[in-house]
């Protein structure tokens, strides 16, 4: 292809194409007894190799239309849940109304068709495990429930983890640049029927960003049949407070255009209780004061999420995708009440502290992503260009009032203050990827540039006698800019029983941070290489052994570099750290698979100077601060075992267990800068059962049990185990036009552990109790041609059958 032609495609995206005269084919799908058959799929096939030329789905009256058909010979057939019509030969030279396309079975026989959902499967690839859920009983759940119950994923209280690391969620190989709450809300509103598979990627290859750990990539199903379908969803959850979710999704497709739109609104009231204690030591290392605190946090919010995915096929070689996400959380209000009792060395009541605070936030998050793909004439050669923009804004204000009282309740003193903060973040990225076969290998290369601009304003006000005065010492303006240039090459090759994939990524990073109040400049400039290597060997037809390695990067978060202090009260606050440096890790995995049913994984990870969230108590000032800090060393290793199997035709089971070791060595800032190591050996187990409770597949159940013995969270260790028992039921109604679901979580009430930090002159702990126990009732109503599905599998099967005949 000439350079001028390529430029024209990339920037104009509107090549001129000459079309030959095209025709229209229409008709009705009927049963043998002449009854119309709504929502059957109709296929126009090539007579040479039975490949799909056009596809459509009949409407509720059994009527179908195929348009833009070129002159020629074709085969036509209809299908409906495994039943098919006879092939009809057509010589199309004009518009044709075929009349009736008759199915082989009668209406009564078709009514008796039992639809048995396919079974979920696990598939080991060189660099990932693929959890296939399309057209299975699992797909009746929402996408969030599917992804958090994916084999190999640990559903921890602070997020989803893979092999002890926080997972980054991607959608069709594009990172979801949403907050944790926005991501969860979006996936809860996305029906599982839209999901083809979940890819668990412990050590992402070179085409992914070097920053970040393991990836959970959601691959959506592709509807090849034109038509429209939509749904409305409603969820009600009852815990301490009630929570609601209302949403609607719409999908429309023509021969070369498809549009998916989704909107969800979540009126909710959340409650969190935290019990904490701290023992303060004197210079002789004796306890002279003990504080016990109870926090009650109530949050009211009205989060809204809107998502749009547009695909347009310009011609057989060129296509465009545009994806947009908008998250809004207006007028979010949080009320905190903290009651603290303070005991002296004799464990007698010395005083009490009552703190109330109110926090208001308005935030928005807009992301726009555009991708252009060009398929060259040479099979397998493809060029992809992508641009992305994210605009995040958060405006907040806080008012805090503290009152100290003596043991009799008499007033001692008080402290009032308020804060006002504004944060604006803009993210720009541009990426170019090229893949091409080279002999029997596949070569891939690409480049990416990204820029992050963050502006933060934080104003602190002392309040006396109702008058607010700005405290310039505790106020600040922080500006941050990050620029990253990246490039990579990758080579993949399959031969006989081996699969090899190796890559190298290079990234140049320039960081500029400026604290105007502190006159503190944070400048970082570095270039690093990130190799990756994946090797898989098929030992037999039913077993394989694989090894993978990747060097990864963890950059300081731009908010963590901000030296602001965010206060719960004057004795408990979070503090930024402008001295954070990037961290580099080495990740090794050795895996054995048997029959795509049994999976054994050994992993070892040198996390390097990992950026960890640490807490330190100042015994003299009697306060507790949380700060992110580079640890001196961090090592993780473990042995995982997964089994994925069908016990019977109606019972699918997967179990995931992990024996692991986690350690972090850090500098104890309030203990004469001594080195301290937190280390645990732990056990995690997850047992998930999916049951089909009716012959027609319309009633299904789920029962899961998760257990975690302990874990390391920075300077804290989980000091008691968690056991989480969940149960769910799903029922389809009205010929699958409606789905009703009931889910009960944390039946045992043991999902909230205590975290403890005890070493040298440090002794504090806390137990956050979230609303993990709840009952959720969901209802989904489908309309339009809701039976639109992915016909790709049927076509692939025809191709395989044809190849087998040729052998």
Short mmCIF file of C-alpha atoms in Angstrom, two decimals, residues 398 434 627:
data_model
loop_
_atom_site.label_atom_id
_atom_site.label_comp_id
_atom_site.label_asym_id
_atom_site.label_seq_id
_atom_site.Cartn_x
_atom_site.Cartn_y
_atom_site.Cartn_z
CA UNK A 398 -15.25 18.99 54.33
CA UNK A 434 0.97 -3.44 13.48
CA UNK A 627 1.42 7.30 53.89
#
